[in-house]
Coordinates of C-alpha atoms and ligand atoms in Angstrom, one line a residue:
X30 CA -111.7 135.9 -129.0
X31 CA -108.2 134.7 -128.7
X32 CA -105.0 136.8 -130.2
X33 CA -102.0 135.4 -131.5
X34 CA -100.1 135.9 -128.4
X35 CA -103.1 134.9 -126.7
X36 CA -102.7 131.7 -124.6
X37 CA -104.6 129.2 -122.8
X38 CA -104.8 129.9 -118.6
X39 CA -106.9 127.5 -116.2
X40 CA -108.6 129.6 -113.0
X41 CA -109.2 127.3 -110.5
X42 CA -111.9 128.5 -108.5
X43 CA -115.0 130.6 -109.2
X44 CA -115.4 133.0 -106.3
X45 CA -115.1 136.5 -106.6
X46 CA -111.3 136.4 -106.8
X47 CA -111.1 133.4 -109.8
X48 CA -114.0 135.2 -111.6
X49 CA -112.1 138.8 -111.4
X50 CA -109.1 137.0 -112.7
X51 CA -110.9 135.1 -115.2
X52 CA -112.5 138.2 -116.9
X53 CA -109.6 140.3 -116.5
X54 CA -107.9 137.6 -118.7
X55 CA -110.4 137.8 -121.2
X56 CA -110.1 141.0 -122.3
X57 CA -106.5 140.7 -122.6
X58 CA -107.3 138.1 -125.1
X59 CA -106.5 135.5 -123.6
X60 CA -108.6 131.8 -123.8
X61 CA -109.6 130.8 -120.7
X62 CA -111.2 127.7 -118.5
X63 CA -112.3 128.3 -114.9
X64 CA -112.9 124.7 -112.6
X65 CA -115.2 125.6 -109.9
X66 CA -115.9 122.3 -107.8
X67 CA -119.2 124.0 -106.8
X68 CA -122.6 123.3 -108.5
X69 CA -122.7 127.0 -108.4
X70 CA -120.4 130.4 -109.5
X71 CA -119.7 132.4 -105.9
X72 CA -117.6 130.7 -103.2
X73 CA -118.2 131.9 -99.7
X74 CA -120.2 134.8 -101.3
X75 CA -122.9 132.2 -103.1
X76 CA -126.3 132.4 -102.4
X77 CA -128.1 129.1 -101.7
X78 CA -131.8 127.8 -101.4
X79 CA -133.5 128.6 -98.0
X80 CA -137.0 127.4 -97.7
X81 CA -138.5 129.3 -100.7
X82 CA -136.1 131.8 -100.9
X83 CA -133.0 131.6 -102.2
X84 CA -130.6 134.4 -100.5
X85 CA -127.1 134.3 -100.0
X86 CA -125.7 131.8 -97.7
X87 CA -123.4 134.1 -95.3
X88 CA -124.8 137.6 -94.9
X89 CA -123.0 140.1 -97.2
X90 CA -123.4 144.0 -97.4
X91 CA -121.3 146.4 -99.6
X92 CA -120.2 149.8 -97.7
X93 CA -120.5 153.2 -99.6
X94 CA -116.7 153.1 -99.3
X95 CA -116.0 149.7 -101.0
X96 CA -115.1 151.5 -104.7
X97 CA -113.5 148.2 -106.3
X98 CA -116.9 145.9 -105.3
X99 CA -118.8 149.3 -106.9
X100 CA -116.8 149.2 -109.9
X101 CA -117.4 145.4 -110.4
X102 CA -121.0 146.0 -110.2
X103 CA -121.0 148.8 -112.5
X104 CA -119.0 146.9 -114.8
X105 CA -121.7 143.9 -114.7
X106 CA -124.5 146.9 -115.3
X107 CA -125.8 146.0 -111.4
X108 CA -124.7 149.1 -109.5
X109 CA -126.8 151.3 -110.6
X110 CA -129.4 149.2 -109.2
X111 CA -128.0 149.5 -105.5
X112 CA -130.0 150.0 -102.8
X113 CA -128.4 152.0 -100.1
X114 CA -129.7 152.1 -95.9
X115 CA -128.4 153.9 -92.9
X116 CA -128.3 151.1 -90.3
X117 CA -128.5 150.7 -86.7
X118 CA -126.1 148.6 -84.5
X119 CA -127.1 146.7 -81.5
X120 CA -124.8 145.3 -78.8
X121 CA -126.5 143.0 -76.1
X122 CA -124.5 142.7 -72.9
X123 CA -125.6 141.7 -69.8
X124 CA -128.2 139.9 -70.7
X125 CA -130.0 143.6 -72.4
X126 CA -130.0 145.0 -75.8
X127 CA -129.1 147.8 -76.5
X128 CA -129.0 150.5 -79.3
X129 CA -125.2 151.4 -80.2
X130 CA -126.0 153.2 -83.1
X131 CA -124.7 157.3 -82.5
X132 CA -123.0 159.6 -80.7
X133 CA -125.9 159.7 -77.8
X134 CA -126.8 156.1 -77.7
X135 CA -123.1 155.6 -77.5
X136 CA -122.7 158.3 -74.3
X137 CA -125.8 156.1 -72.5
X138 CA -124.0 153.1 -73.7
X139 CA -124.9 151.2 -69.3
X140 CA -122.0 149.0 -69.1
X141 CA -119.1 151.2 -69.2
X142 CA -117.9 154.4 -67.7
X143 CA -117.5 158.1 -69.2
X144 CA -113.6 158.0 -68.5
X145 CA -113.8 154.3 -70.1
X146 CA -116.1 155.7 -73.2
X147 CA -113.9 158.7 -73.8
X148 CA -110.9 156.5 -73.9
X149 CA -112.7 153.8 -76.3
X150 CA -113.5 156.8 -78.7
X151 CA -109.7 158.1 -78.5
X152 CA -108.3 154.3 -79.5
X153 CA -111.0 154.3 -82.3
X154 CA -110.2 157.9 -84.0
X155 CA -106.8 157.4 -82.9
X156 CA -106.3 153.9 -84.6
X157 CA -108.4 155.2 -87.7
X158 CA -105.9 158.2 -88.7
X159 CA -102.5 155.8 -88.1
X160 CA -101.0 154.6 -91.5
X161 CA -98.1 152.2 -89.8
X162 CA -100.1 149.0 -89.7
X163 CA -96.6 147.4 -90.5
X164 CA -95.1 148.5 -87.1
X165 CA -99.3 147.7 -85.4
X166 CA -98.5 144.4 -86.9
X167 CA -95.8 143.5 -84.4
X168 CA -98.1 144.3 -81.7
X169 CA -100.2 141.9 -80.0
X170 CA -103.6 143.4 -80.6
X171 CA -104.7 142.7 -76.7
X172 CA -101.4 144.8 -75.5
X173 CA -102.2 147.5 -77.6
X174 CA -106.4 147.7 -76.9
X175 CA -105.3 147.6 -72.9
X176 CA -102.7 150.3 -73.1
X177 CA -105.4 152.9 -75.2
X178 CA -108.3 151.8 -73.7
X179 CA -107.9 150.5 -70.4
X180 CA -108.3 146.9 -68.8
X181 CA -111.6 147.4 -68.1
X182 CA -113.0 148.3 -71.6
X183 CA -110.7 145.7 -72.9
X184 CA -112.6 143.3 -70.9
X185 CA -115.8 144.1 -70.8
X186 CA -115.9 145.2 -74.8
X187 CA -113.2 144.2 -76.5
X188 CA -112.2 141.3 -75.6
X189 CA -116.0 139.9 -76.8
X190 CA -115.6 141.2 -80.0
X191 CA -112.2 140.0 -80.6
X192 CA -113.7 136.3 -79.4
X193 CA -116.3 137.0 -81.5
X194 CA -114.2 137.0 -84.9
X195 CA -110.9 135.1 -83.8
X196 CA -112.2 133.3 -80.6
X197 CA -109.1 131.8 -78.2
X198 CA -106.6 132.8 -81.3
X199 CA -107.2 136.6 -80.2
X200 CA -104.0 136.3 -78.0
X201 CA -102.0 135.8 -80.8
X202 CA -103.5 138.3 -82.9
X203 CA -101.2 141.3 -84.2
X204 CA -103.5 145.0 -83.6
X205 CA -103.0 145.5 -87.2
X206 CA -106.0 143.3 -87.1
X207 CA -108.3 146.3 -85.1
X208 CA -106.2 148.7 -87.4
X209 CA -108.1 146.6 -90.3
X210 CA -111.3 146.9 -88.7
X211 CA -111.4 150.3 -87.7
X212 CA -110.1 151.5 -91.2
X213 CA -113.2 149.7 -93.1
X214 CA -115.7 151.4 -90.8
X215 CA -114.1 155.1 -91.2
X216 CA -113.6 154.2 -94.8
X217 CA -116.5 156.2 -95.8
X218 CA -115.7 159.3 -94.1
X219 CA -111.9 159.4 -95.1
X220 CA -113.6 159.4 -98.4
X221 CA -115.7 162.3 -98.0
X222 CA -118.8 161.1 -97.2
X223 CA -121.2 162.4 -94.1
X224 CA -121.8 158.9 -92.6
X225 CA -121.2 155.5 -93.8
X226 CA -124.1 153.6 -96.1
X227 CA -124.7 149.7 -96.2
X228 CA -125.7 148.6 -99.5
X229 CA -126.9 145.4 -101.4
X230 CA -127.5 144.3 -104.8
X231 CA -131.8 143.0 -105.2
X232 CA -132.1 139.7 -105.5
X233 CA -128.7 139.5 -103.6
X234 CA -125.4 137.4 -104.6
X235 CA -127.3 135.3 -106.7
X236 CA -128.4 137.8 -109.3
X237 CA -124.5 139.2 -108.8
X238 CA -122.9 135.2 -110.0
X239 CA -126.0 135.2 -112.8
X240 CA -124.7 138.2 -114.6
X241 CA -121.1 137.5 -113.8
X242 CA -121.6 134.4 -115.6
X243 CA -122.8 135.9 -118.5
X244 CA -120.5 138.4 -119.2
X245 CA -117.9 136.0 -119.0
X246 CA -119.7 134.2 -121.6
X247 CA -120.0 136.4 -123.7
X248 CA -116.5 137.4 -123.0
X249 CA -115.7 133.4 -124.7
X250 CA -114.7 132.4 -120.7
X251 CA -115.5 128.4 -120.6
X252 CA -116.8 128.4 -117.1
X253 CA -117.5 124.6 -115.5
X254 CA -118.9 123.8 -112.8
X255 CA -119.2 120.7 -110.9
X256 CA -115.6 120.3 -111.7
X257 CA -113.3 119.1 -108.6
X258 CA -109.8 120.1 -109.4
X259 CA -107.5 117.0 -107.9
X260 CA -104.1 118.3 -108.9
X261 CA -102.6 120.4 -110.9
X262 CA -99.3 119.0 -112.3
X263 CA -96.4 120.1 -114.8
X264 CA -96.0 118.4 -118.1
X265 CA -92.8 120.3 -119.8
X266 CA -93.4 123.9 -120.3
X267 CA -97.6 122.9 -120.1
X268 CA -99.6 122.2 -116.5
X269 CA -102.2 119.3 -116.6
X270 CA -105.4 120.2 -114.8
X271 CA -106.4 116.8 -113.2
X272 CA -110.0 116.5 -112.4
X273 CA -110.9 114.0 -109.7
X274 CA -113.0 112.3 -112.4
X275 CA -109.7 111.5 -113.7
X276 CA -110.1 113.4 -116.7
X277 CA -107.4 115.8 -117.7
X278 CA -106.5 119.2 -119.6
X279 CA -103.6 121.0 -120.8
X280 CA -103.3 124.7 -120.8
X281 CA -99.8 127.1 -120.6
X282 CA -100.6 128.8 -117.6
X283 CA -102.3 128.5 -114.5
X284 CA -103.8 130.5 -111.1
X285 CA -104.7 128.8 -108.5
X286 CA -107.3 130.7 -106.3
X287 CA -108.2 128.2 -103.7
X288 CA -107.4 129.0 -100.2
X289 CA -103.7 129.0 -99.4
X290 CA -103.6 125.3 -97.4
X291 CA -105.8 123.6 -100.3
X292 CA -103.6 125.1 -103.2
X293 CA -100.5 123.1 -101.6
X294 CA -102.4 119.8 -101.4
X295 CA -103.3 120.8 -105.5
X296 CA -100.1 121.9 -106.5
X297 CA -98.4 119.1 -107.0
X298 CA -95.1 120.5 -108.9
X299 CA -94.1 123.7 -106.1
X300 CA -91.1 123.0 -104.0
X301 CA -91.6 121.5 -100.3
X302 CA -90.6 125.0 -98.5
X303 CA -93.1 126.3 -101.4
X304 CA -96.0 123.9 -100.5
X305 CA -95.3 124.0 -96.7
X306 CA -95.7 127.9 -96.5
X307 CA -99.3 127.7 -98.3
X308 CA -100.0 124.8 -95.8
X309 CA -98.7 127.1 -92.7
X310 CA -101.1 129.6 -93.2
X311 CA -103.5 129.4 -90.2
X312 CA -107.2 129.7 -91.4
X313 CA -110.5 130.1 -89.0
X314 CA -113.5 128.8 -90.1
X315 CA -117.2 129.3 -89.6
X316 CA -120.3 127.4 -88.8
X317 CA -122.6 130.4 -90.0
X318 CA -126.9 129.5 -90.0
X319 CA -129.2 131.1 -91.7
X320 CA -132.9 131.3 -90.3
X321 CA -136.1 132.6 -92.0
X322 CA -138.6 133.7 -89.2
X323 CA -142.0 135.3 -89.4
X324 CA -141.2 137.9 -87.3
X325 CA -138.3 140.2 -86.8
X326 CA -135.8 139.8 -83.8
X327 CA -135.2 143.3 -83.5
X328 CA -133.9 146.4 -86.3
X329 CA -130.6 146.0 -85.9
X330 CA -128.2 145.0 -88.7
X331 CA -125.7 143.9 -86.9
X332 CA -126.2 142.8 -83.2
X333 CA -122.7 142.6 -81.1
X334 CA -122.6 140.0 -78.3
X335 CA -120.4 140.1 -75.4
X336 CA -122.2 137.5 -72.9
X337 CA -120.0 134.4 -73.3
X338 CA -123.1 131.8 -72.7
X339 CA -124.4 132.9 -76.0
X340 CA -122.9 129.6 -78.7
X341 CA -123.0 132.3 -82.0
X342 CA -120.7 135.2 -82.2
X343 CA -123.0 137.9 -83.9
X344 CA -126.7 138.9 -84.8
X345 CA -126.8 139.9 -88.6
X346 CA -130.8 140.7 -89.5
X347 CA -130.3 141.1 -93.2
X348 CA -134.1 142.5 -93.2
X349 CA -132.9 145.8 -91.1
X350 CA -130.9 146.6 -94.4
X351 CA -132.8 144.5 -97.4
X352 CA -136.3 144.8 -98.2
X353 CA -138.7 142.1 -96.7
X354 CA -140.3 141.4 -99.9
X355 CA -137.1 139.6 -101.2
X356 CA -138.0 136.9 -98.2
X357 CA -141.7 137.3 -98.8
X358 CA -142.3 139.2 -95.9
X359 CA -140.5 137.3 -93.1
X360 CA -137.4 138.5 -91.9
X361 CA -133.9 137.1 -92.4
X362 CA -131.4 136.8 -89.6
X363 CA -127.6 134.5 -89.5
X364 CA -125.9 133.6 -86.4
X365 CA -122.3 132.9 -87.4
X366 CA -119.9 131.5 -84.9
X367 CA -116.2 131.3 -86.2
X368 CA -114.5 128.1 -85.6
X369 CA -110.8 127.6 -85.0
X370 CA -109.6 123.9 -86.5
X371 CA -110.8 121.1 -84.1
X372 CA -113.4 123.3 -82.0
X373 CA -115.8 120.8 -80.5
X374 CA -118.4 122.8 -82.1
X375 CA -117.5 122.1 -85.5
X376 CA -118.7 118.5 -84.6
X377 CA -122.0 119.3 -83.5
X378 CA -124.8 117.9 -86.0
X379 CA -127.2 120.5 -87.9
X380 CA -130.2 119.2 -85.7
X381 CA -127.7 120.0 -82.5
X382 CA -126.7 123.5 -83.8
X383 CA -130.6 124.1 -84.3
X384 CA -131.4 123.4 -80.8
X385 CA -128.4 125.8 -79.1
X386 CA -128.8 129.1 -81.2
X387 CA -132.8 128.7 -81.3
X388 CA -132.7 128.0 -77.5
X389 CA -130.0 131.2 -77.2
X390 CA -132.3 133.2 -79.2
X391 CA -135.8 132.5 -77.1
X392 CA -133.2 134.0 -74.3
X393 CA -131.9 137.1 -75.4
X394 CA -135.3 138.1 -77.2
X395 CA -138.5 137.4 -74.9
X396 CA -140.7 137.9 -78.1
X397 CA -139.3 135.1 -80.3
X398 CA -140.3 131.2 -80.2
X399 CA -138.8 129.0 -82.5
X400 CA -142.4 128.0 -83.4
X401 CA -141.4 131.5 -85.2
X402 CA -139.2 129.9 -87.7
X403 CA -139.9 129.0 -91.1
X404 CA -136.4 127.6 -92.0
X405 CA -133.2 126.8 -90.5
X406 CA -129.8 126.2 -92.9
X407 CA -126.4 125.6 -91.4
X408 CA -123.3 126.5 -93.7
X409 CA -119.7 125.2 -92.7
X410 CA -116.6 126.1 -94.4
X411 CA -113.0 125.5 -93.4
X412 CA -111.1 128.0 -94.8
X413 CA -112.2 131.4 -94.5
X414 CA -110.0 134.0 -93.4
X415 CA -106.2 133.6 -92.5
X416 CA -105.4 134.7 -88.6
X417 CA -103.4 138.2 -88.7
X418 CA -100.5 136.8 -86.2
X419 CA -97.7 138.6 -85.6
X420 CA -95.2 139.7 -88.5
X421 CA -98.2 138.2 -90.6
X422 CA -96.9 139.6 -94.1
X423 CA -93.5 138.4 -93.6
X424 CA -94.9 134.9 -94.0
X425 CA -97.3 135.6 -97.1
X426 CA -97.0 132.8 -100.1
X427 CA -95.7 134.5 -103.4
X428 CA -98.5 134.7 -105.9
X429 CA -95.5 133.9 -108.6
X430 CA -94.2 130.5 -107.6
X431 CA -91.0 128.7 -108.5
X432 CA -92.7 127.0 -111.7
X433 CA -92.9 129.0 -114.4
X434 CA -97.0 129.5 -115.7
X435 CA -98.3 128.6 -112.1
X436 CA -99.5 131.2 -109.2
X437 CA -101.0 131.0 -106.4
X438 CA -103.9 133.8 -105.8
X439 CA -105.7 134.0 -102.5
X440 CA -107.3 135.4 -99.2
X441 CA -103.6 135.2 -97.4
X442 CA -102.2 138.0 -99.9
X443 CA -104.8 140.1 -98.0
X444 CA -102.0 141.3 -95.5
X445 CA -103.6 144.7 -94.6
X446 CA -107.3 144.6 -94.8
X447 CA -109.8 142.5 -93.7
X448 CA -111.6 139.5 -95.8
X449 CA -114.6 141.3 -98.1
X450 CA -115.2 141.5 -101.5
X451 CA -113.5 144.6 -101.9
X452 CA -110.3 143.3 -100.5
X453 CA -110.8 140.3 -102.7
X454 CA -111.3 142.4 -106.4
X455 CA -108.6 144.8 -105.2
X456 CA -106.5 141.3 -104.6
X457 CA -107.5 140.3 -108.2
X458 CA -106.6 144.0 -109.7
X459 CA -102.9 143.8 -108.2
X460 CA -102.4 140.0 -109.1
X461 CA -103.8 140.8 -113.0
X462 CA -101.2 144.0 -112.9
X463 CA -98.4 141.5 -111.8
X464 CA -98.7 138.3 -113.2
X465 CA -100.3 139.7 -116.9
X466 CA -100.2 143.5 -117.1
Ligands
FAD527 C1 -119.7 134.7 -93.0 C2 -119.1 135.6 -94.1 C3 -119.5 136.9 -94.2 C4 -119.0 137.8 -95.1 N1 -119.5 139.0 -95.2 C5 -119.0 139.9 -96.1 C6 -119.6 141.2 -96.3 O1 -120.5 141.5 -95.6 N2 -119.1 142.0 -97.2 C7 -118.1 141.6 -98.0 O2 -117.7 142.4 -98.9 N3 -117.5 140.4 -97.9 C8 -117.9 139.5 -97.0 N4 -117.4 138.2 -96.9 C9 -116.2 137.9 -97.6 C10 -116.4 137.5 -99.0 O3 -117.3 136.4 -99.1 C11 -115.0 137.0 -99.6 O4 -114.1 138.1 -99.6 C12 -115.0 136.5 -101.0 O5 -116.1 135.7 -101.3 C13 -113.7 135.6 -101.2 O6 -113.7 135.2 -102.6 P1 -112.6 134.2 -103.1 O7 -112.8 133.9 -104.5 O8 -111.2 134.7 -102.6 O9 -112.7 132.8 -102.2 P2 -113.8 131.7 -102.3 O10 -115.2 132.4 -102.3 O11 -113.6 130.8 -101.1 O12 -113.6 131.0 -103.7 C14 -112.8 129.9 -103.8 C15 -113.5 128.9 -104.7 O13 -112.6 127.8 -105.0 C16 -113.5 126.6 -105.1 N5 -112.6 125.4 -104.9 C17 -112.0 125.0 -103.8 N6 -111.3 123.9 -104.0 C18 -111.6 123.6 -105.4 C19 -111.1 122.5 -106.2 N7 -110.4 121.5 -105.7 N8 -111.6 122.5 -107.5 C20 -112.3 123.5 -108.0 N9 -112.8 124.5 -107.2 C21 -112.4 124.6 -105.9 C22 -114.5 126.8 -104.0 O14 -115.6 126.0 -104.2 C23 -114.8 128.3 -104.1 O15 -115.9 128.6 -105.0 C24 -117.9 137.3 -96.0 C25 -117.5 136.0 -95.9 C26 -118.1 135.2 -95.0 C27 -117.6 133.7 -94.9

């Protein structure tokens, strides 16, 4: 229900971020219209169809430590409904997999050394009590993992993992980057718990954008979907929401959600210098597949690969943390591999993508035939997480911009975390403090 100082705000986008926004909006009183181009609420965090099972389309966990995702889900009446796992990690190197997933395992961990293991443990802790991620962020992240760990462990261990997430772009990565990292996964015992918990919601992202989309509802939020925004444009003290049906709407005040390089192709009345530092932001991308198998691979959550003939990045098995009867007994397991603009493997059909990680799989797991699989779904997004280069925050887009009613809210105001859905509702708390407190 509107107030008399209530006024009418677009939110373009209906991820986690335009959602937040848009409710937080709401119950200021305000009327507002979210355009999500999408048949579906959810972004990168949607769930879509796979065989008979619909499941979200990149694997997502929440950790014990992620209190603004928590507090979102309480708030939409889901968190009490959490279920909560101790996982195991894998890593497979050398053509073996291995278990990664304590102190012990860790100690027997073949490939590298004691002197080498000590040293890795002494960058992790070490990394994981520093607070100066603005002075790690004019360090190249490769200069600082070989000075604390040694060449060899830099080689042999980090250097796969960076790959994995940031592929040839790791060079120019800053080591607030592994700051980032290594803060999430000690999150949970800076905050006072004994070991860190992976959590999910049943029935996944899905039931998560269901109830979102209700409350908003009920919260009077006009929510459309299917609706492609092509511009957004000034008209006097107003901003015209132009749809690429051509249709058009008028509210007083705009935010803008999209990833930074597609708000400056929608933001049609921001300076040049204002549209070219959205555009500059350098984003990786992911071709991420999701594939429903009768059997499991293996009880790992998250499988870490540092053989370089493998094509995908990671293992996720979603059934080592969620139950099996969510995918009707079969097992649930995404191979991502991150993409920087132009990769060749970007190109690759779906059929072609198939063929490379089933073939990969039948290698690294002697069990598994691809007669084993019961479906096969390739995702591809563009824009997914910004690349932390160095001196990243000093080129962050304003969320304020020069025209007065429009901001721009998105993933590259993340400047010293990593992309999750905690980052992303903490992003959405601070913008709502700024922009409308
Ligand atoms: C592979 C992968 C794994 C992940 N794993 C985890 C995890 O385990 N845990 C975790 O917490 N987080 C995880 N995340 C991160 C999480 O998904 C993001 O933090 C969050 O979804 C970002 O939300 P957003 O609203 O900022 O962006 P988005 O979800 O990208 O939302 C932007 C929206 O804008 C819409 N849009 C774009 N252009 C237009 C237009 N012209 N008109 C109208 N609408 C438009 C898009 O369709 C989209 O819905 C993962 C992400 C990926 C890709």
């Amino acid at each position: 229900m509107s107030t008399s100082t209530s006024q009418e705000w677009a939110v373009v986008g209906g991820g986690v971020l335009g959602l937040t926004l848009a409710w937080r909006l709401a119950q200021r009183g305000h009327a507002v219209t979210v355009f999500e181009r999408a048949p579906q609420l959810g972004g990168l965090a949607s769930a879509w169809q796979l065989g008979d099972v619909t499941w979200d389309r990149h694997y997502h966990v929440t950790l014990l430590s992620d209190a603004h995702t928590r507090g979102l889900l309480r708030e939409l009446r889901l968190e009490h409904e959490m279920e909560w796992v101790i996982t195991k990690t894998g890593f497979f190197t050398d053509g073996r997999l291995h278990s990664m997933s304590n102190n012990l395992e860790f100690l027997l961990f073949p490939p590298l050394r004691l002197v080498d293991k000590l040293r890795l443990g002494l960058t992790i802790a070490g990394a994981a009590r520093r607070t100066d991620w603005k002075r790690l962020e004019n360090i190249r992240v490769e200069d600082f993992l070989r000075r604390w760990s040694g060449d060899r462990t830099f080689e042999r261990i980090w250097k796969p993992l960076l790959r994995a997430k940031l592929g040839d772009r790791y060079t120019e990565a800053s080591a607030a980057f592994i700051w980032a990292t290594i803060a999430r996964m000690y999150a949970a015992r800076r905050g006072g718990h004994k070991t860190e918990m992976f959590g999910y919601v049943p029935g996944g992202y899905a039931r998560v954008f269901e109830r979102f989309g209700e409350r908003l509802a009920d919260a009077g939020v006009d929510v459309q979907l299917n609706a492609d925004v092509a511009a957004v444009e000034r008209d006097g003290a107003k901003h015209v929401v132009r749809m690429a049906d051509g249709t058009r709407h008028t509210f007083d005040k705009v935010i803008v959600t999209t990833a930074a390089p597609v708000a400056a192709k929608l933001c049609a009345s921001l300076s040049a210098p204002e549209r070219d530092r959205l555009a500059a932001v350098d984003y990786h991308g992911i071709v991420c597949a999701s594939v429903l198998l009768e059997r499991p691979l293996a009880d790992y959550y998250v499988t870490n690969l540092t053989d370089d003939w493998v094509p995908f990045t990671g293992v996720i098995e979603m059934t080592a943390l969620v139950d099996r009867a969510e995918f009707g007994g079969r097992s649930l397991v995404y191979l991502p591999k991150y993409t920087a603009p132009g990769d060749p493997f970007t190109k690759l059909d779906d059929a072609e993508v198939e063929d490379r990680f089933l073939g990969a799989l039948e290698r690294m797991y002697p069990h598994f035939h691809r007669s084993q699989v019961a479906a096969f779904r390739v995702s591809r997004v563009r824009y997914v997480f910004p690349v932390p280069t160095l001196g990243y925050s000093q080129r962050v887009p304003p969320m304020r911009t020069s025209v007065p009613g429009l901001y721009t809210v998105n993933s590259s105001q993340i400047v010293n975390g990593t992309l999750n859905v905690n980052e992303t509702v903490l992003l959405a708390e601070r913008a709502a403090a700024e922009l409308f407190g």
